[in-house]
Coordinates of C-alpha atoms in Angstrom, one line a residue:
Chain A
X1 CA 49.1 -4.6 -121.1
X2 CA 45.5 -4.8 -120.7
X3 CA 43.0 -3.7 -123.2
X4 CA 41.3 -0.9 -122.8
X5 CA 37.7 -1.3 -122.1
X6 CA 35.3 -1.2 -125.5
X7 CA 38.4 -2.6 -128.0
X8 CA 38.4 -6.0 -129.2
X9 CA 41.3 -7.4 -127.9
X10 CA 44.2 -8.3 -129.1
X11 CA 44.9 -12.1 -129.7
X12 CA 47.8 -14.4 -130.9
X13 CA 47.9 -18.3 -132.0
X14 CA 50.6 -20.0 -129.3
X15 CA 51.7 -22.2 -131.4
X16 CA 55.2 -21.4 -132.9
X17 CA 55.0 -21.2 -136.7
X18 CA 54.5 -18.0 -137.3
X19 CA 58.3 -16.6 -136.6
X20 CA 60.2 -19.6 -138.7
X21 CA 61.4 -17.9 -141.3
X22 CA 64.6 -20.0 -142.0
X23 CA 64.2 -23.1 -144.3
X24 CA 65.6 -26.1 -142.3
X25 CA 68.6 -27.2 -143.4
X26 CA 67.1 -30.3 -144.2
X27 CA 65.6 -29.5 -148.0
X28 CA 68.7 -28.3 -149.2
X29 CA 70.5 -31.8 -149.5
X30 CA 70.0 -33.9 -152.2
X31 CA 68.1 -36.8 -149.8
X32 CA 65.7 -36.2 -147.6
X33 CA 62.4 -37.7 -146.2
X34 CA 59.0 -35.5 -147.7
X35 CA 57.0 -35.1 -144.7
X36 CA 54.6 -37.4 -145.5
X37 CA 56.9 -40.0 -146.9
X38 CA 56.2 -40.2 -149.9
X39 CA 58.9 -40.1 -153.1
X40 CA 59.3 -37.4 -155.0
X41 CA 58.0 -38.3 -158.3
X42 CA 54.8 -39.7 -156.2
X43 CA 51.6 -37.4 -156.1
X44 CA 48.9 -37.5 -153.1
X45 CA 46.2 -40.1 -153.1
X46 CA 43.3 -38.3 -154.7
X47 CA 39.8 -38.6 -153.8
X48 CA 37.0 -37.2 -156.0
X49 CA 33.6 -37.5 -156.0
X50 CA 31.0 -35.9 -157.8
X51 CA 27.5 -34.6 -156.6
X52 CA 28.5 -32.9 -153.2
X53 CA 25.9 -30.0 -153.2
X54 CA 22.5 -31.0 -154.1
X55 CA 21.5 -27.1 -154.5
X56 CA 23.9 -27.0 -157.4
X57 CA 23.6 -27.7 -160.9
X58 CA 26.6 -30.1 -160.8
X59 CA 29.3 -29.9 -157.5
X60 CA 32.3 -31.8 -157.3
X61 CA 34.6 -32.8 -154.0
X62 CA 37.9 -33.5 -154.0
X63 CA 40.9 -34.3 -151.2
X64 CA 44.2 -34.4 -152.3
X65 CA 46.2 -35.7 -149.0
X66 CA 44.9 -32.7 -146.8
X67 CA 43.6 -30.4 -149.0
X68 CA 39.9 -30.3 -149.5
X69 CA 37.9 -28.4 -152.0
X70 CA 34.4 -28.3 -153.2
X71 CA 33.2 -26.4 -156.5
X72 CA 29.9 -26.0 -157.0
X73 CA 28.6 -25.1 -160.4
X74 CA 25.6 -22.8 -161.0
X75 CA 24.0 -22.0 -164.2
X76 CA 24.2 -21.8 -167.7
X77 CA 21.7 -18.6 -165.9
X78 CA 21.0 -15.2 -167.4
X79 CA 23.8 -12.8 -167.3
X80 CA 23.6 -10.1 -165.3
X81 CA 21.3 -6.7 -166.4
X82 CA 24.4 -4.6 -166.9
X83 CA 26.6 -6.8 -168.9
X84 CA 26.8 -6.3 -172.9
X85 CA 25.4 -9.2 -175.4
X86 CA 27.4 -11.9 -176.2
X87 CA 27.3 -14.4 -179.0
X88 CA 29.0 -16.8 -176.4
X89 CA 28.9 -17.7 -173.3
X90 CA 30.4 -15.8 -170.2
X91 CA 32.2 -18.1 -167.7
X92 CA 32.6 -16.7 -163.6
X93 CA 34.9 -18.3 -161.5
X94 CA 35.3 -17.5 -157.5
X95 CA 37.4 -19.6 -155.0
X96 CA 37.7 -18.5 -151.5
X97 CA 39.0 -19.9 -148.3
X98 CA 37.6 -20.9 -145.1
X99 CA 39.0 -18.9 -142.2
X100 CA 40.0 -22.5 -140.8
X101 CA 41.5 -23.3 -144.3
X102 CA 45.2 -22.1 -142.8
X103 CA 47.0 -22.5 -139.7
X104 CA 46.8 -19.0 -138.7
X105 CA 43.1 -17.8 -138.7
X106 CA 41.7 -15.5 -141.4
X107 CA 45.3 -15.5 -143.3
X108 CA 44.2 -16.5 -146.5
X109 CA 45.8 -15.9 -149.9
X110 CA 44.9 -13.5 -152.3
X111 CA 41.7 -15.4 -153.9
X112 CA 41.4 -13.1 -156.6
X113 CA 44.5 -14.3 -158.2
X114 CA 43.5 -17.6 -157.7
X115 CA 39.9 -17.1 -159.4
X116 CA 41.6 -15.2 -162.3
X117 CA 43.7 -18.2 -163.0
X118 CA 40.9 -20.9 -162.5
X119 CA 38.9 -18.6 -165.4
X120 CA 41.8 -18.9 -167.5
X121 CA 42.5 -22.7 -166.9
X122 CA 39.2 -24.0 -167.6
X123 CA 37.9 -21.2 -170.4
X124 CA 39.8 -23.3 -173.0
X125 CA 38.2 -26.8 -172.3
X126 CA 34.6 -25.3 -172.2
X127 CA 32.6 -25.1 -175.3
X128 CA 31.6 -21.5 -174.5
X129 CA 29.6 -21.1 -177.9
X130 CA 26.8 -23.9 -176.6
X131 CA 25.6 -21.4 -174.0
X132 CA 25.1 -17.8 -175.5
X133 CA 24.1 -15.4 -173.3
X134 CA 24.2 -16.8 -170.2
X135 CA 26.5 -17.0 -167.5
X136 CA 28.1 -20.4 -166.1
X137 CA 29.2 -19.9 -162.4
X138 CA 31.8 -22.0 -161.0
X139 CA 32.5 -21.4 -157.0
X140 CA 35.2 -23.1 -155.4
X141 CA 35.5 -23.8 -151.4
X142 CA 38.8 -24.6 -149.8
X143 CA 37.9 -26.0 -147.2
X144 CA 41.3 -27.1 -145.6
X145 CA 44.8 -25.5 -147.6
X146 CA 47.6 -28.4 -147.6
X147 CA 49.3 -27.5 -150.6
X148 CA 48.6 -27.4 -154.1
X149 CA 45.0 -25.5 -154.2
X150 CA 44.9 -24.5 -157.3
X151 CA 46.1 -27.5 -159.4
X152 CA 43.2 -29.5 -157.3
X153 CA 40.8 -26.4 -157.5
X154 CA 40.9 -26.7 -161.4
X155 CA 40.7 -30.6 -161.9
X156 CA 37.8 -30.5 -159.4
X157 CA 36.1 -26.9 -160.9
X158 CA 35.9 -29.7 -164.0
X159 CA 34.9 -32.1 -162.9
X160 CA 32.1 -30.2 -161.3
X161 CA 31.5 -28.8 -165.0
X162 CA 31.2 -32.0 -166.0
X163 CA 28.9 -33.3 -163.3
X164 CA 26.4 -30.1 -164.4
X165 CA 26.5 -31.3 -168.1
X166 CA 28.4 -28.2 -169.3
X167 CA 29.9 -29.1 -172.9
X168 CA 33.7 -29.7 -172.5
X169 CA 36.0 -30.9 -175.1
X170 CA 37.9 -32.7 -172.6
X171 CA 38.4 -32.8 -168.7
X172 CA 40.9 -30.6 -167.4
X173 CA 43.4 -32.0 -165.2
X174 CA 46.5 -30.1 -163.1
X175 CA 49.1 -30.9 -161.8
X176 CA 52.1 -28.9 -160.3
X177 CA 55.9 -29.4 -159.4
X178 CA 58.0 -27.5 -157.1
X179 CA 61.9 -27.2 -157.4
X180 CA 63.6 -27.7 -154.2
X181 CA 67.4 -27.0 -154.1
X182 CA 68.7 -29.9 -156.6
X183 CA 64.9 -32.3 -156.8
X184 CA 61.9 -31.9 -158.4
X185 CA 58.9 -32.9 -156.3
X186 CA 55.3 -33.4 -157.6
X187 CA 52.5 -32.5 -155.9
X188 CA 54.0 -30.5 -152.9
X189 CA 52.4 -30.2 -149.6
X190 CA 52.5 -26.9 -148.1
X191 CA 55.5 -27.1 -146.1
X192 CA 57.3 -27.5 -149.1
X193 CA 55.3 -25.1 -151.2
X194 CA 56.7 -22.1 -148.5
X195 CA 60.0 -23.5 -149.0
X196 CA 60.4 -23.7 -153.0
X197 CA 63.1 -22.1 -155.1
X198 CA 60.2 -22.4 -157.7
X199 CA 57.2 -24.1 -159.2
X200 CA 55.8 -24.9 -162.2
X201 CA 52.2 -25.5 -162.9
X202 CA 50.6 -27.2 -166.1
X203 CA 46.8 -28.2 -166.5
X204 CA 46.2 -29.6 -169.8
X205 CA 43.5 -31.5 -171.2
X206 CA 44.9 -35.2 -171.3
X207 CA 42.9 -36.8 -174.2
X208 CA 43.5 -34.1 -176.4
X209 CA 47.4 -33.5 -175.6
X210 CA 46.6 -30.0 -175.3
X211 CA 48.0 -27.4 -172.9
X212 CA 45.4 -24.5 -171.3
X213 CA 47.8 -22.9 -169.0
X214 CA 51.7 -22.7 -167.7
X215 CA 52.8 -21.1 -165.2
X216 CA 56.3 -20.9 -163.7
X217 CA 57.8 -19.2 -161.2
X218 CA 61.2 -18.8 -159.6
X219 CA 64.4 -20.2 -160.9
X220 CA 65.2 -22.9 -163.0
X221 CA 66.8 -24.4 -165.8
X222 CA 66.3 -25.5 -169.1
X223 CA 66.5 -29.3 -168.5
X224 CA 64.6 -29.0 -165.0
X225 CA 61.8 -27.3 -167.1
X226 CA 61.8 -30.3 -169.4
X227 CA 62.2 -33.2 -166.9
X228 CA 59.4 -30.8 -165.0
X229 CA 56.9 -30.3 -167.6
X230 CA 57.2 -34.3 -168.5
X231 CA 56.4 -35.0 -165.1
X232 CA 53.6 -33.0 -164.7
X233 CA 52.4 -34.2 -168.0
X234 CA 52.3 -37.8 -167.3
X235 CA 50.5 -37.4 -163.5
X236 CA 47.9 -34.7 -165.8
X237 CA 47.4 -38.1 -168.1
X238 CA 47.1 -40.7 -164.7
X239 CA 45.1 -37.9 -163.1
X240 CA 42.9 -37.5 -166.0
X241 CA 42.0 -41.3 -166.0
X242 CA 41.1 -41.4 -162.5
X243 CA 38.5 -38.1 -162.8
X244 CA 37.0 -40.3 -165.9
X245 CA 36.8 -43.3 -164.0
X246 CA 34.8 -41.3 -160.8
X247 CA 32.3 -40.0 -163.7
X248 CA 32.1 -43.1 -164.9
X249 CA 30.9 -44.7 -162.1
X250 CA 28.9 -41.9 -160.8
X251 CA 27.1 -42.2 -164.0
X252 CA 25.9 -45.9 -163.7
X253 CA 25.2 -45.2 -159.8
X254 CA 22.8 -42.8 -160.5
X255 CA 21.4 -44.9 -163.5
X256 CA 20.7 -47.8 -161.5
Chain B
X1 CA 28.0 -28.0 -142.6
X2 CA 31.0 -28.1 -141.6
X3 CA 32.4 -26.6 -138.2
X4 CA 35.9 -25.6 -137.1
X5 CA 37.2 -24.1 -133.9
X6 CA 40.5 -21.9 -133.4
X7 CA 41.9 -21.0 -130.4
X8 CA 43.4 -17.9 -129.7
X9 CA 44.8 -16.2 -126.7
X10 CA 43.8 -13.3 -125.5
X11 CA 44.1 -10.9 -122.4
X12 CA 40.5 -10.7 -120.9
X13 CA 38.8 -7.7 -119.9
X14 CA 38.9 -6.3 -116.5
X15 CA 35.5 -7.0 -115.5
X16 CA 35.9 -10.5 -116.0
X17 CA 39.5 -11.8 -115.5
X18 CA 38.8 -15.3 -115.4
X19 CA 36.7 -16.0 -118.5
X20 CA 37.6 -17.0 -122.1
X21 CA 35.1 -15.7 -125.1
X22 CA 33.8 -17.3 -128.0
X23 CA 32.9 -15.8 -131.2
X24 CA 30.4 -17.6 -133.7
X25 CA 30.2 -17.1 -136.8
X26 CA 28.4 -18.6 -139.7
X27 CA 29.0 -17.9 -143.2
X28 CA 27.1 -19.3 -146.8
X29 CA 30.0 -19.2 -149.5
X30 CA 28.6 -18.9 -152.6
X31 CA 28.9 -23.0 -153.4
X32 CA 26.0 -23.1 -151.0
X33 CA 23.1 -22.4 -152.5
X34 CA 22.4 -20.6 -156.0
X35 CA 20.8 -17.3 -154.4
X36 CA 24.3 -16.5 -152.6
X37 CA 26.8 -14.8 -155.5
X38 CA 30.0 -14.0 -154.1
X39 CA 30.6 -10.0 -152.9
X40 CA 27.4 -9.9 -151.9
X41 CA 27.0 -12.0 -148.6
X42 CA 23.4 -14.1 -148.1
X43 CA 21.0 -11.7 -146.1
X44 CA 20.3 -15.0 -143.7
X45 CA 23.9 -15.5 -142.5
X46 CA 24.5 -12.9 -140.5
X47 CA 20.6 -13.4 -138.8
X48 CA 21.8 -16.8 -138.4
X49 CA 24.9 -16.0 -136.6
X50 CA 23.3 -13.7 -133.9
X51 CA 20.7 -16.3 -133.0
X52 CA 23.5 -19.3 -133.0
X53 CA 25.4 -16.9 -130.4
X54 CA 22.8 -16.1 -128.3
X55 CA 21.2 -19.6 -128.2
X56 CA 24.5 -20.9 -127.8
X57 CA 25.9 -18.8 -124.8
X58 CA 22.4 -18.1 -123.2
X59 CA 21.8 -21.9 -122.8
X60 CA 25.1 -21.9 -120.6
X61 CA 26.9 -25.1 -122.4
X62 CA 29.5 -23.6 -121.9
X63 CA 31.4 -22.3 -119.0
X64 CA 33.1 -19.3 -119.8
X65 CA 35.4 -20.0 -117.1
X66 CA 36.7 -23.2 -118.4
X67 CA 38.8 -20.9 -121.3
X68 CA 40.0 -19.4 -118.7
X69 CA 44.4 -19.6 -118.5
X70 CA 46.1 -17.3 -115.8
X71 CA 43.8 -15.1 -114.0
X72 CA 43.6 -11.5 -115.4
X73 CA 46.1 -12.6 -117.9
X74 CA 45.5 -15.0 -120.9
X75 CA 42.1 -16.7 -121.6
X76 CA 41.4 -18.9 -125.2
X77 CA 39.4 -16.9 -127.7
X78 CA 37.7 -19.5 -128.8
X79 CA 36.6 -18.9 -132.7
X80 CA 33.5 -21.1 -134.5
X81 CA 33.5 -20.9 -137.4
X82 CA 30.6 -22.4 -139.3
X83 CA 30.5 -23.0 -143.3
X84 CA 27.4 -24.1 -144.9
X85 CA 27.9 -26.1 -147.6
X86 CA 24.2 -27.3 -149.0
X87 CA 21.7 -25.1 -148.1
X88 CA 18.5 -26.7 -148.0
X89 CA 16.5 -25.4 -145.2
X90 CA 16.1 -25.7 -141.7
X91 CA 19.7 -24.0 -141.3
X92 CA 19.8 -22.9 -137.9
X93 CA 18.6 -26.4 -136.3
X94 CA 22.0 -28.2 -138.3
X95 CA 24.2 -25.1 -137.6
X96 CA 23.7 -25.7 -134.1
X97 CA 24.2 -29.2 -134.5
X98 CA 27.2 -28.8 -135.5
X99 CA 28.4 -26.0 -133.0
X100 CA 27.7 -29.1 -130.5
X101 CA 29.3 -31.6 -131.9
X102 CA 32.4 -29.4 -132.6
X103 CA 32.2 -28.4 -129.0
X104 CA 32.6 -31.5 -127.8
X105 CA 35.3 -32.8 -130.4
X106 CA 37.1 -29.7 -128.9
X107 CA 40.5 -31.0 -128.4
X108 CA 42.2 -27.8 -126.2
X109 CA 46.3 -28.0 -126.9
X110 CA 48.8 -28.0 -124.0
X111 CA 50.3 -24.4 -123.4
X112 CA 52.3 -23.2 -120.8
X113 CA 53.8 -19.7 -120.0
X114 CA 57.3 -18.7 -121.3
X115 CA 59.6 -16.3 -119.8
X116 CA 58.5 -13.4 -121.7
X117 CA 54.8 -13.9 -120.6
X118 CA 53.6 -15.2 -123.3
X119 CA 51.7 -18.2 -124.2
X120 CA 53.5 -20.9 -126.1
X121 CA 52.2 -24.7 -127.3
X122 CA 53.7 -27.2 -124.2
X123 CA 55.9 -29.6 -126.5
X124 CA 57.9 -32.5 -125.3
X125 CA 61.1 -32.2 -126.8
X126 CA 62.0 -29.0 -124.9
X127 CA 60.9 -30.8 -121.8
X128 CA 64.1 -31.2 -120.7
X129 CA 65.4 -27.6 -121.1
X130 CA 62.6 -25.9 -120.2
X131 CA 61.3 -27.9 -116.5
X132 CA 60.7 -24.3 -115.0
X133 CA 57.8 -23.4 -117.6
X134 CA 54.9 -25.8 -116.5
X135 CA 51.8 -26.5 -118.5
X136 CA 49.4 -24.4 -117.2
X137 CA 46.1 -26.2 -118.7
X138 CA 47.1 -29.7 -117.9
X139 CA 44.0 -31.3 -116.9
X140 CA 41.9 -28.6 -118.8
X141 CA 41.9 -30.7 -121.6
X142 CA 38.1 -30.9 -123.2
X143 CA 35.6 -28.6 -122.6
X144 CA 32.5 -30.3 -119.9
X145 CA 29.2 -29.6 -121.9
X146 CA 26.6 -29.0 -119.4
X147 CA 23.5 -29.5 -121.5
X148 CA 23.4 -29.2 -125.1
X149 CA 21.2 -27.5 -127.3
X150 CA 19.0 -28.6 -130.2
X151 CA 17.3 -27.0 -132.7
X152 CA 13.2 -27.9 -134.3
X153 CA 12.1 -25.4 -137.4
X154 CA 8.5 -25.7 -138.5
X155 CA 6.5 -24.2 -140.8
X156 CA 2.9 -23.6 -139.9
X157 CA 0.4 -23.4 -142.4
X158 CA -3.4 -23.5 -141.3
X159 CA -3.6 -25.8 -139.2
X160 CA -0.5 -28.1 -140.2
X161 CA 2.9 -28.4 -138.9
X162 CA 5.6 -29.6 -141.3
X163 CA 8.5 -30.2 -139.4
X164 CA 12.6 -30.0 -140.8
X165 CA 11.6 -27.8 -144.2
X166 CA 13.4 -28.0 -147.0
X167 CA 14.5 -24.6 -148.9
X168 CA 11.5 -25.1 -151.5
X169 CA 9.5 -25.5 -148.6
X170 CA 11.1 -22.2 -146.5
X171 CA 10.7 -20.2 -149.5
X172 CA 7.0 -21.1 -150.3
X173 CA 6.0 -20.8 -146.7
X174 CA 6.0 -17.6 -144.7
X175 CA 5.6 -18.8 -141.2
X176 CA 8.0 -20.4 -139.5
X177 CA 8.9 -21.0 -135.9
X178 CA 12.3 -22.3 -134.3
X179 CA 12.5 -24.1 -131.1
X180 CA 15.5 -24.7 -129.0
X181 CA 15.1 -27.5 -126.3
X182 CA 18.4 -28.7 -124.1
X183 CA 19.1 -32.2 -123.4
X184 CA 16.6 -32.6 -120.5
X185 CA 14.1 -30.7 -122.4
X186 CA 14.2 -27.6 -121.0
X187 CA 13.1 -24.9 -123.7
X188 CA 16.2 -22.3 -124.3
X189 CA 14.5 -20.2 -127.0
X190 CA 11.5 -19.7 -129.4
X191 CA 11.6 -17.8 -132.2
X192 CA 8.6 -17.0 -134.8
X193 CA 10.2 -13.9 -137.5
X194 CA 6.6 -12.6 -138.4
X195 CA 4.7 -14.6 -140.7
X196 CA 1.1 -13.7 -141.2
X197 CA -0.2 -16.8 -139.7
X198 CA -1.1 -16.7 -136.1
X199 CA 0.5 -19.5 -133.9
X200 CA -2.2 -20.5 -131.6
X201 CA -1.2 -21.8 -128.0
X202 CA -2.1 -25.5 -129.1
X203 CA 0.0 -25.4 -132.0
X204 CA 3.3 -24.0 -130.4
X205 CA 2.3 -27.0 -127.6
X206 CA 2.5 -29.4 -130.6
X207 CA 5.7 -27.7 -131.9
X208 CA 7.5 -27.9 -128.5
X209 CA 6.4 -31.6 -128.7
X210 CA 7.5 -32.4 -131.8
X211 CA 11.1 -30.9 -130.6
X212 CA 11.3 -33.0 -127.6
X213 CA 10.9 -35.8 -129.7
X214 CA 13.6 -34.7 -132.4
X215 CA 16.0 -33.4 -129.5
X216 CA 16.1 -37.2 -128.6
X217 CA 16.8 -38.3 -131.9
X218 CA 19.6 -35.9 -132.4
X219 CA 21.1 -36.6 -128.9
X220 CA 21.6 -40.4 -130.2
X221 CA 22.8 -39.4 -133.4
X222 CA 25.4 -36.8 -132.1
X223 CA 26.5 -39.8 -129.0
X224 CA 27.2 -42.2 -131.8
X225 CA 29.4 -39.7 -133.9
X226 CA 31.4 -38.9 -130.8
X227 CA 32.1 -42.2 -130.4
X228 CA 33.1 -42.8 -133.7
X229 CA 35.4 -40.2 -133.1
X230 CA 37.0 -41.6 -129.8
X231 CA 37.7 -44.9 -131.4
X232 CA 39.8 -43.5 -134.3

C-alpha cells in the first residue's frame, strides 16, 4: 500500500460523491423540492457587474446562485503574424475552469467545447465589420461551476463586450432549461444538470427577437420544446433588462 | 486574487509518516492581464509559484504535522491553488496574502476511517449505524498559524525606492527587490532577480524598513477580514 519512494502519491477526495451514480428517486416524481427551493419556472438571482479587471479593455462578473464567472475582453488588437487578411474582424473566445471550479479537483469539462460554442453565440450580435483586421479576445474564468456555465458565460462574455465598447447590435442574453422526468426547470443547478433527461439552451438577442444559437440535447417532445423555448425566451427578455440596467448605471457611476 | 484550498488524502512517504504536504500553485489565466494568451502560460507564474512555496513552507506557518491523520497511513494533501485575476504588479506580495488568509479560513472537514481503511467525510446521519468508526481529526479542526508571512516589492531606481509597483511601473523598471518579513518582523526571505542597479546596504536597510511598516498594515487588514468571516 505504500508509495514507492520518488512517485507522487496517490490521493482521493473523502467525501462520497464520486461513486453515486444512481439518480435519487426523488426527481422522478412529478413534485419535488429543487435543492435550493426555488420553483421551477424561477431562475437564480443574478448578479452582474461590469469593470472587474482593470488590465482589460472591458471585464464583466457575474454570479448566478453559485456560479461565478469573469470575462475579460482584450483588444480590437492586431491579429496574429500567421493569420490571412480579413475584411472583418476575427473574434477569439477561451473559457477555462479553475481547478477549484468542481468538487473533485482538476475535473473540469472539456473547455474547448465550451469556447467553440461561446464563439458561435456571441459572433452574431457583434458588428464584426467595425474592426477589420484585428482580433477581439474574449477570455472567460469560471471561477466556481454550480450549473449552467455557459448560458452565464455568454450573457456575461457580452456584457464584458459591451463594457469594452465593441459594436453590438444588441446584448446577448442565455438562458437554459433542463427536462427532468415529467417538469421543465429553468436555470438548473448542477445537481440537476447531472441528472437531466435533456436540456435545451437558447441565447438570443432580446431587443431584436432574434435567435444566435439552439442547442438541445436528450429527449423530448414537441410540446416540451415549445413550452421550453417560450420559457427560456421570456427569462432571455427579463435577463436582458437586467444586463441593461447594470450598464446603465455603470455608465452614470463612472460619469459622475 | 483569489485562493482555494482542496484537501486530499494521501498515504505519506516512509521517511515522514506523520506529516501532510501542501502543494502551491499559482496560475494567471488569460483574463488576467493582456500579455497572457491562453496555450501559452505567462513566463512569471511558474517563478511565482516556486518562491510562494518556498517562502511559504521555509517560514514554518505551517506545521506539517498538523495534516497529519493516522500515523504512516493517511495525511491531507493539502492543494492551494492561487488565481490571479488583475494583474497589476507587485504579484507575489498579494499572492501571499492570500495564501495566509486562505490558511487561516482553512476549515479542515470531519473524517473518520471506514472498514475498508479508507478515509470517508464523518457525517451525522450515519452516526447511529456506524458508532465503531470514530472521527479521527475531531479537535484538528483549523490549522494553528505560527507566524505569518508578508510580502514588500520595491523598485529601486537611483537612489529612490517606490514601494507596491504597479505593472507599468514593473515593466519600466528593471530592479526590483522582494522582502518577506513574519509577523514579529523577522525577515524570511530577500529576493533581488538581477537588475543592473546595485542595491547598496543603506537602501536594502530602507527596504526592510519600509516592509516592517507595511507587514503591520497588512496584519490589521488580514485580522479584520478574518473577523468578518467569523461573524458570518
Amino acid at each position: 500500500m505504500a508509495a514507492k519512494a520518488g512517485a507522487a502519491p496517490a490521493t482521493y477526495s473523502p467525501s462520497p460523491t464520486a461513486n453515486k451514480k444512481n439518480r435519487p428517486p426523488i426527481f422522478t416524481d412529478i413534485d419535488w423540492i429543487r435543492p435550493d427551493g426555488r420553483d421551477f419556472h424561477q431562475c437564480r438571482p443574478a448578479f452582474l457587474r461590469t469593470g472587474a479587471v482593470n488590465a482589460a479593455s472591458g471585464s464583466a462578473y457575474a454570479e448566478f446562485g453559485n456560479t461565478k464567472v469573469i470575462v475579460s475582453i482584450f483588444g480590437p488588437r492586431e491579429s496574429k503574424k500567421a493569420m490571412m487578411y480579413s475584411d472583418i474582424g476575427r473574434l477569439n473566445c477561451n473559457v477555462s475552469y479553475t481547478t477549484f471550479s468542481t468538487p473533485v479537483r482538476g475535473q473540469a469539462l472539456d473547455n474547448k467545447d465550451i469556447s467553440s460554442q461561446l464563439h458561435k453565440s456571441l459572433e452574431g450580435a457583434i458588428m464584426l465589420d467595425t474592426f477589420p483586421k484585428t482580433t477581439v479576445d474574449v477570455f472567460a474564468l469560471v471561477l466556481e461551476s454550480g450549473g449552467c456555465d455557459l448560458p452565464v458565460v455568454i450573457s456575461c462574455a457580452s456584457l464584458a463586450l459591451a463594457d469594452a465598447g465593441i459594436m453590438m447590435y444588441d446584448l446577448v442574453a442565455a438562458v437554459s432549461v433542463s427536462c427532468l422526468g415529467k417538469n421543465l426547470v429553468i436555470d438548473p443547478v448542477s445537481e440537476e444538470e447531472n441528472y437531466q433527461d435533456g436540456s435545451l439552451m437558447i441565447t438570443c438577442l432580446p431587443s431584436r427577437n432574434e435567435v444566435t444559437q439552439l442547442t438541445i440535447t436528450g429527449e423530448w417532445s414537441t410540446p416540451k420544446i415549445h413550452e421550453a423555448m417560450e420559457l427560456c425566451l421570456d427569462a432571455c427578455s427579463k435577463l436582458g433588462k437586467i444586463m441593461r440596467s447594470c450598464l446603465k448605471e455603470s455608465a452614470s457611476t463612472s460619469q459622475e | 486574487m483569489l485562493a482555494a484550498i482542496k484537501m486530499e488524502v494521501m498515504t505519506p512517504a516512509k521517511e515522514t509518516p506523520d506529516e501532510g504536504c501542501i502543494a502551491i500553485d499559482f496560475h494567471m489565466p488569460a483574463i488576467c492581464s493582456p500579455i497572457v494568451r491562453p496555450g501559452r502560460p505567462a513566463e512569471a507564474a511558474p517563478v511565482i509559484s516556486k518562491q510562494l512555496s518556498d517562502t511559504i513552507i521555509s517560514s514554518g506557518m505551517i506545521d506539517l504535522k498538523e495534516l497529519s491523520l493516522v500515523s504512516g497511513k493517511a495525511a491531507w494533501m493539502t492543494y492551494l491553488d492561487i488565481y490571479c485575476l488583475d494583474a497589476d504588479g507587485a504579484l507575489f506580495d498579494a499572492a501571499l496574502l492570500a495564501a495566509a488568509a486562505a490558511f487561516s479560513h482553512l476549515q479542515i472537514p470531519v473524517v473518520s476511517l471506514n472498514d475498508d481503511g479508507r478515509i470517508v467525510v464523518f457525517s451525522k446521519e450515519k452516526e447511529g449505524e456506524k458508532v465503531k468508526n470514530k472521527p479521527v481529526n475531531e479537535e484538528k479542526r483549523k490549522l494553528k498559524l505560527r507566524s505569518i508571512p508578508f510580502g514588500l516589492t520595491c523598485i529601486i531606481h537611483k537612489s529612490y525606492i517606490l514601494a507596491d509597483p504597479t505593472a507599468e511601473e514593473e515593466s519600466i523598471m528593471e530592479t526590483l527587490i522582494t522582502i518577506v518579513l513574519d509577523s514579529s518582523y523577522q525577515l524570511v526571505s530577500l529576493y533581488k532577480p538581477g537588475g543592473p542597479a546595485l542595491a547598496y546596504e543603506s537602501i536594502i536597510q530602507d527596504c526592510i524598513a519600509l516592509s516592517r511598516q507595511r507587514v503591520r498594515e497588512l496584519q490589521t487588514i488580514l485580522n479584520e477580514a478574518i473577523c468578518d468571516m467569523e461573524v458570518d
